[in-house]
Short mmCIF file of C-alpha atoms in Angstrom, two decimals:
data_model
loop_
_atom_site.label_atom_id
_atom_site.label_comp_id
_atom_site.label_asym_id
_atom_site.label_seq_id
_atom_site.Cartn_x
_atom_site.Cartn_y
_atom_site.Cartn_z
CA MET A 1 106.49 104.62 121.87
CA LYS A 2 103.88 101.94 121.22
CA ILE A 3 105.53 98.60 120.50
CA GLY A 4 104.17 95.30 119.24
CA ILE A 5 105.31 91.83 118.23
CA LEU A 6 105.20 90.08 114.86
CA ASP A 7 105.47 86.31 115.29
CA GLN A 8 105.97 83.75 112.53
CA ALA A 9 105.96 80.77 114.93
CA PRO A 10 109.50 79.79 113.84
CA ILE A 11 110.39 76.11 114.08
CA VAL A 12 113.97 76.22 115.28
CA LYS A 13 116.42 73.36 114.93
CA GLY A 14 115.56 70.56 117.35
CA SER A 15 111.95 71.73 117.86
CA ASN A 16 108.63 71.12 116.10
CA ALA A 17 105.49 72.88 114.92
CA PRO A 18 103.29 72.24 117.98
CA GLN A 19 106.00 73.69 120.21
CA ALA A 20 106.34 76.73 117.93
CA LEU A 21 102.63 77.44 118.33
CA ARG A 22 102.81 76.95 122.09
CA ASN A 23 105.67 79.46 122.06
CA ALA A 24 103.37 81.97 120.38
CA GLU A 25 100.93 81.50 123.24
CA GLU A 26 103.64 82.14 125.82
CA ILE A 27 104.84 85.24 124.01
CA ALA A 28 101.32 86.65 123.77
CA VAL A 29 100.65 86.20 127.49
CA LEU A 30 103.96 87.83 128.37
CA ALA A 31 103.42 90.71 125.94
CA ASP A 32 99.99 91.31 127.43
CA GLU A 33 101.49 91.49 130.93
CA LEU A 34 104.36 93.78 129.83
CA GLY A 35 102.16 96.34 128.11
CA TYR A 36 102.84 95.65 124.43
CA HIS A 37 100.21 97.30 122.24
CA ARG A 38 99.59 94.54 119.69
CA MET A 39 100.75 91.12 118.49
CA TRP A 40 100.30 89.82 114.96
CA MET A 41 100.78 86.38 113.41
CA ALA A 42 102.24 86.00 109.92
CA GLU A 43 101.07 83.64 107.16
CA HIS A 44 103.58 81.23 105.57
CA HIS A 45 102.83 78.24 103.34
CA ASN A 46 104.75 75.17 102.18
CA THR A 47 107.54 75.48 104.72
CA ARG A 48 109.09 73.38 107.47
CA ASN A 49 110.48 76.49 109.15
CA PHE A 50 107.32 78.34 110.28
CA ALA A 51 104.15 76.99 111.89
CA SER A 52 101.98 80.06 111.32
CA THR A 53 100.02 79.04 108.23
CA ALA A 54 96.58 80.06 109.53
CA PRO A 55 97.12 83.33 111.41
CA GLU A 56 93.43 83.98 111.94
CA ILE A 57 93.11 80.70 113.87
CA VAL A 58 96.17 81.45 116.00
CA ALA A 59 94.78 84.96 116.58
CA ALA A 60 91.59 83.48 118.00
CA ARG A 61 93.62 81.37 120.42
CA LEU A 62 95.86 84.26 121.48
CA ALA A 63 92.94 86.63 121.97
CA ALA A 64 91.30 84.10 124.26
CA LEU A 65 94.46 83.83 126.36
CA THR A 66 95.01 87.58 126.77
CA LYS A 67 93.10 90.48 128.26
CA ARG A 68 94.33 93.81 126.90
CA ILE A 69 96.75 93.49 123.98
CA ARG A 70 95.45 93.86 120.42
CA ILE A 71 95.70 90.63 118.42
CA GLY A 72 95.73 90.28 114.66
CA THR A 73 97.26 89.09 111.43
CA GLY A 74 100.41 90.42 109.87
CA GLY A 75 99.00 89.54 107.57
CA VAL A 76 96.34 87.29 106.18
CA MET A 77 97.17 86.86 102.47
CA MET A 78 94.12 88.14 100.61
CA MET A 79 94.74 86.42 97.30
CA HIS A 80 93.86 83.03 98.77
CA TYR A 81 90.46 83.92 100.27
CA SER A 82 87.16 85.47 99.24
CA PRO A 83 86.10 88.85 100.67
CA LEU A 84 83.06 87.22 102.24
CA LYS A 85 85.12 84.62 104.07
CA LEU A 86 87.62 87.24 105.26
CA ALA A 87 84.78 89.42 106.53
CA GLU A 88 83.10 86.54 108.34
CA VAL A 89 86.36 85.46 109.99
CA PHE A 90 87.35 88.88 111.28
CA LYS A 91 83.83 89.81 112.35
CA THR A 92 83.73 86.60 114.37
CA LEU A 93 87.09 87.38 115.96
CA SER A 94 85.91 90.89 116.78
CA ALA A 95 82.66 89.61 118.28
CA PHE A 96 84.66 87.43 120.69
CA SER A 97 87.27 90.11 121.49
CA PRO A 98 85.70 93.52 120.81
CA GLY A 99 88.12 96.39 120.48
CA ARG A 100 91.18 94.11 120.33
CA ILE A 101 91.27 92.65 116.80
CA ASP A 102 93.44 93.82 113.88
CA PHE A 103 92.62 92.81 110.32
CA GLY A 104 96.09 93.03 108.77
CA ALA A 105 96.05 92.10 105.08
CA GLY A 106 98.89 91.40 102.67
CA ARG A 107 99.09 91.24 98.89
CA ALA A 108 101.91 88.68 98.77
CA PRO A 109 101.27 84.93 98.45
CA GLY A 110 103.05 83.98 101.68
CA GLY A 111 104.57 80.99 99.91
CA ASP A 112 105.94 79.60 96.65
CA HIS A 113 104.16 78.94 93.36
CA PHE A 114 103.30 75.38 94.43
CA SER A 115 101.31 76.51 97.47
CA THR A 116 99.80 79.47 95.63
CA ARG A 117 98.49 77.22 92.88
CA ALA A 118 97.19 74.63 95.34
CA LEU A 119 95.39 77.21 97.48
CA ALA A 120 93.69 78.50 94.32
CA GLU A 121 92.83 74.92 93.31
CA GLY A 122 94.68 75.47 90.06
CA ARG A 123 92.79 78.60 89.07
CA ALA A 124 94.67 81.60 87.67
CA HIS A 125 95.31 84.45 90.08
CA LEU A 126 94.39 88.00 89.06
CA PRO A 127 97.08 90.10 90.76
CA ASP A 128 95.54 93.51 90.07
CA ASP A 129 92.33 92.93 92.02
CA LEU A 130 93.76 92.88 95.55
CA TYR A 131 93.12 96.52 96.45
CA ASP A 132 89.54 96.09 95.25
CA LYS A 133 89.31 92.86 97.23
CA LEU A 134 90.44 94.68 100.38
CA HIS A 135 87.89 97.44 99.79
CA THR A 136 85.11 94.91 99.28
CA THR A 137 86.14 93.03 102.41
CA MET A 138 86.10 96.24 104.43
CA GLN A 139 82.61 97.08 103.17
CA LEU A 140 81.35 93.64 104.19
CA ILE A 141 82.96 93.92 107.63
CA ALA A 142 81.32 97.33 108.10
CA ASP A 143 77.87 95.94 107.14
CA ARG A 144 77.82 98.03 103.97
CA ALA A 145 76.72 96.70 100.57
CA PRO A 146 79.49 96.49 97.93
CA LYS A 147 78.52 97.78 94.47
CA ASP A 148 79.46 94.46 92.86
CA PRO A 149 76.20 92.63 91.98
CA LEU A 150 77.82 89.42 93.25
CA TYR A 151 77.10 90.66 96.78
CA GLU A 152 73.53 91.84 96.19
CA GLY A 153 71.29 90.79 99.06
CA LEU A 154 74.28 89.43 100.98
CA LEU A 155 74.94 89.85 104.67
CA ALA A 156 78.35 89.09 106.18
CA SER A 157 77.57 87.43 109.49
CA PRO A 158 77.83 87.90 112.41
CA TYR A 159 76.06 91.23 111.93
CA ASP A 160 76.54 94.46 113.88
CA VAL A 161 79.77 93.64 115.73
CA PRO A 162 82.56 96.05 116.74
CA LEU A 163 84.89 96.82 113.84
CA PRO A 164 88.48 95.56 113.90
CA GLU A 165 91.26 97.89 112.90
CA ALA A 166 92.18 97.42 109.23
CA TRP A 167 95.80 97.45 108.02
CA LEU A 168 97.60 96.96 104.72
CA LEU A 169 101.11 95.51 104.74
CA GLY A 170 103.90 96.76 102.50
CA SER A 171 107.65 96.43 102.10
CA THR A 172 108.59 98.67 99.16
CA GLY A 173 106.27 101.66 99.34
CA ASN A 174 104.21 100.64 96.29
CA SER A 175 101.08 100.27 98.40
CA ALA A 176 101.43 103.43 100.50
CA ILE A 177 99.16 105.66 98.43
CA ARG A 178 96.46 103.01 98.08
CA ALA A 179 96.58 102.29 101.82
CA GLY A 180 95.95 105.97 102.45
CA ARG A 181 93.06 106.18 100.00
CA LEU A 182 91.47 103.09 101.52
CA GLY A 183 91.66 104.63 104.98
CA VAL A 184 93.59 101.80 106.62
CA GLY A 185 96.72 101.66 108.74
CA TYR A 186 100.00 101.16 106.91
CA SER A 187 102.37 98.48 108.20
CA PHE A 188 105.85 98.65 106.68
CA ALA A 189 108.12 95.58 106.83
CA GLN A 190 111.54 97.19 107.28
CA PHE A 191 112.98 93.79 108.19
CA PHE A 192 112.25 92.52 104.65
CA ASN A 193 114.56 94.74 102.64
CA GLY A 194 115.28 97.93 104.56
CA GLN A 195 113.71 100.32 102.01
CA MET A 196 111.97 102.63 104.47
CA THR A 197 111.92 106.33 103.50
CA ARG A 198 110.18 109.45 104.75
CA GLU A 199 108.73 109.94 101.26
CA ILE A 200 106.84 106.63 101.44
CA PHE A 201 105.18 107.61 104.69
CA ASP A 202 104.45 111.17 103.52
CA ALA A 203 102.72 109.72 100.45
CA TYR A 204 100.53 107.57 102.69
CA ARG A 205 99.60 110.46 104.98
CA ASP A 206 99.02 112.91 102.11
CA ASN A 207 96.57 110.52 100.49
CA PHE A 208 94.83 109.34 103.64
CA GLU A 209 91.02 109.42 103.65
CA PRO A 210 89.34 108.63 106.99
CA SER A 211 87.28 105.44 107.07
CA TYR A 212 85.10 103.48 109.47
CA PHE A 213 88.22 101.50 110.39
CA MET A 214 90.80 104.25 110.84
CA PRO A 215 89.87 107.89 111.50
CA LYS A 216 93.47 109.07 111.12
CA PRO A 217 96.62 107.69 109.48
CA ILE A 218 98.79 105.33 111.53
CA ILE A 219 102.15 103.96 110.39
CA LEU A 220 103.69 100.89 111.97
CA VAL A 221 107.23 99.71 111.13
CA THR A 222 108.41 96.15 111.77
CA TYR A 223 112.06 95.50 112.62
CA SER A 224 114.03 92.36 113.26
CA ALA A 225 115.80 92.82 116.59
CA THR A 226 117.96 90.87 119.05
CA VAL A 227 118.95 92.38 122.38
CA ALA A 228 120.74 91.17 125.50
CA GLU A 229 122.25 92.75 128.60
CA THR A 230 125.65 93.02 126.89
CA ARG A 231 126.64 93.62 123.28
CA GLU A 232 128.68 90.42 123.25
CA GLU A 233 125.75 88.30 124.37
CA ALA A 234 123.45 89.96 121.83
CA GLU A 235 125.91 89.17 119.03
CA TYR A 236 126.13 85.57 120.22
CA ILE A 237 122.38 84.91 120.21
CA ALA A 238 121.81 86.97 117.03
CA LYS A 239 124.16 85.00 114.80
CA PRO A 240 121.69 82.13 114.12
CA ALA A 241 119.20 84.64 112.70
CA ASP A 242 121.98 86.17 110.59
CA LEU A 243 122.79 82.74 109.16
CA MET A 244 119.13 81.98 108.50
CA ARG A 245 118.84 85.15 106.41
CA LEU A 246 122.07 84.27 104.63
CA SER A 247 120.65 80.87 103.68
CA LEU A 248 117.41 82.52 102.51
CA MET A 249 119.35 84.83 100.21
CA ARG A 250 120.93 81.74 98.67
CA GLY A 251 117.61 80.11 97.98
CA SER A 252 117.31 77.56 100.80
CA LEU A 253 115.79 78.71 104.06
CA GLN A 254 117.37 76.74 106.88
CA PRO A 255 115.92 76.44 110.41
CA VAL A 256 117.40 78.60 113.15
CA MET A 257 120.40 76.72 114.52
CA THR A 258 121.69 76.88 118.07
CA PRO A 259 124.07 79.69 119.06
CA GLU A 260 126.80 77.12 119.60
CA GLU A 261 126.38 75.76 116.07
CA ALA A 262 126.28 79.29 114.66
CA ARG A 263 129.42 80.28 116.54
CA ASP A 264 131.37 77.45 114.91
CA TYR A 265 129.79 77.77 111.46
CA PRO A 266 132.46 78.42 108.78
CA LEU A 267 132.04 81.74 106.99
CA THR A 268 133.95 83.31 104.13
CA GLU A 269 134.86 86.99 103.95
CA ALA A 270 132.03 87.39 101.44
CA ASP A 271 129.60 85.80 103.92
CA LEU A 272 130.70 88.17 106.67
CA ALA A 273 130.29 91.17 104.36
CA ILE A 274 126.73 90.11 103.52
CA ILE A 275 125.90 89.65 107.21
CA ARG A 276 127.26 93.12 108.00
CA GLU A 277 125.16 94.59 105.20
CA ASN A 278 122.08 92.75 106.44
CA ARG A 279 122.43 94.37 109.84
CA LYS A 280 120.42 97.29 108.46
CA LEU A 281 117.54 94.78 108.58
CA HIS A 282 118.47 93.27 111.96
CA LEU A 283 119.08 95.50 114.98
CA VAL A 284 121.49 93.90 117.45
CA GLY A 285 122.80 95.28 120.73
CA THR A 286 121.89 96.17 124.27
CA PRO A 287 118.32 97.29 125.03
CA ALA A 288 119.50 100.90 125.29
CA GLU A 289 121.34 100.74 121.95
CA VAL A 290 118.42 99.27 120.05
CA ALA A 291 115.89 101.54 121.77
CA ASP A 292 117.96 104.59 120.86
CA GLN A 293 118.09 103.43 117.23
CA LEU A 294 114.32 103.00 117.16
CA ARG A 295 113.76 106.45 118.63
CA ARG A 296 116.15 108.03 116.11
CA ASP A 297 114.39 106.27 113.26
CA GLN A 298 110.99 107.37 114.53
CA GLU A 299 112.14 110.98 114.56
CA LEU A 300 113.78 110.67 111.15
CA TYR A 301 111.04 108.80 109.30
CA GLY A 302 107.96 109.86 111.22
CA PHE A 303 106.25 106.56 111.94
CA ASP A 304 103.89 106.01 114.88
CA GLU A 305 104.52 102.50 116.19
CA VAL A 306 107.18 99.79 116.17
CA MET A 307 106.71 96.06 115.84
CA ILE A 308 109.48 93.60 116.72
CA ASN A 309 110.21 90.29 115.02
CA SER A 310 112.77 88.36 117.06
CA THR A 311 113.89 84.79 116.35
CA PRO A 312 116.75 83.66 118.61
CA HIS A 313 117.02 79.88 118.91
CA GLY A 314 116.11 79.45 122.57
CA MET A 315 112.71 80.42 123.94
CA ALA A 316 114.35 81.93 127.01
CA SER A 317 116.32 84.26 124.73
CA ARG A 318 113.20 85.25 122.79
CA LEU A 319 111.26 86.09 125.93
CA SER A 320 114.25 88.00 127.27
CA VAL A 321 114.33 90.16 124.12
CA PHE A 322 110.72 91.21 124.68
CA ARG A 323 111.24 91.82 128.40
CA LEU A 324 114.34 93.95 127.84
CA LEU A 325 112.78 96.05 125.09
CA ALA A 326 109.67 96.62 127.20
CA ARG A 327 111.88 97.76 130.08
CA GLU A 328 113.58 100.27 127.81
CA LEU A 329 110.68 101.50 125.63
CA LEU A 330 107.63 101.22 127.90
CA ARG A 331 109.01 103.10 130.89
#
C-alpha cells in the first residue's frame, strides 16, 4: 500500500510557528528515507494553531530537502488565487523538482470569513466558478490556451516544464464526479467527517476522463492516526488530539496539549461519548491494529493510497507514528 503524510504544521502547546515549520522539514526528510510516497502541506488562515498558511512555499522548501518523495499541497485553496498565479507557482515547483510535485487543490476557504474577505481584498467570492478555475489552471500548466478571452496571447511561465500531478480534494463526495471529468486524482478527507463510501469512489471512477495530468483514476484517502508499540501508550498520546477535536466541535480550536494535561483533563460522560464517536475519524492502536484497519478499508472501499495526518503533542511521538506505520505498511 502506498502511504503518504498530510501535515498542517500544528503549533502545539508550549511551541511556536517557526518550530512547527522546522518539524515539517524533519518529517519530510524522515518520510523520504522511510519510503513514503508523498507528503502534502495544508492551507489554514487566521489561526494560532497551524503554521501552514502558504503550502506552496513550504512545498518548495521540502522538495529541496528531499530526494525521492513526492511533495505537494493538500491543498492550495483555489478561491484565493488566480489561475495564472497558480499555474506559475506549480510550474516553477515542477521545474525545480521534476516528477515530484503534486498540485492538490481545494474548494474550501481554509479559514473563517474574516480571512476569506481579506484575501479577496473585500471583493465578493463567486463559489460556483471553482471547477472552471481548476480547469483553466490545468490548461495553463499544460501550456494550452484556455478558451476564455482573458487569457488570449498569454503564456504561463516557466514554459515547457514537466507536469505536476493534479488532485482535487473532497470530504463529502460532492466533488467526486467533477474530479473524474477533469481527469485529476481524487483525495478524500476521511478525517474530516468520516463520510467515505464505495459509491463516492465508484462515481469518480465511472466519470473519469484521462488527462495530461492523470492517465488513470487514483483515489487517496486521508486518515487521522496515532500508533504506539502498545495500545495503552497509543491511547495516552492520542488523547490530546481527541480533546483538540472536541474543542473544535464546540467552536474554539485549542492547541494540542501535553499528554499529561490531557490525562488529567476533566471530561463528562457526554464528552467521552463524543470522543468515542469521533474515533471513526481517528485511528488509534498498535501499528498492526491500525494497518489492519487500513487494509480492510482499502478492500471495502476500493481506494488506491492512504495519507496519514498525525498530531501528537511531542515531536518524538509524531516521528514514531510515521516510523511504526512504515514498518507495518511498507514491508
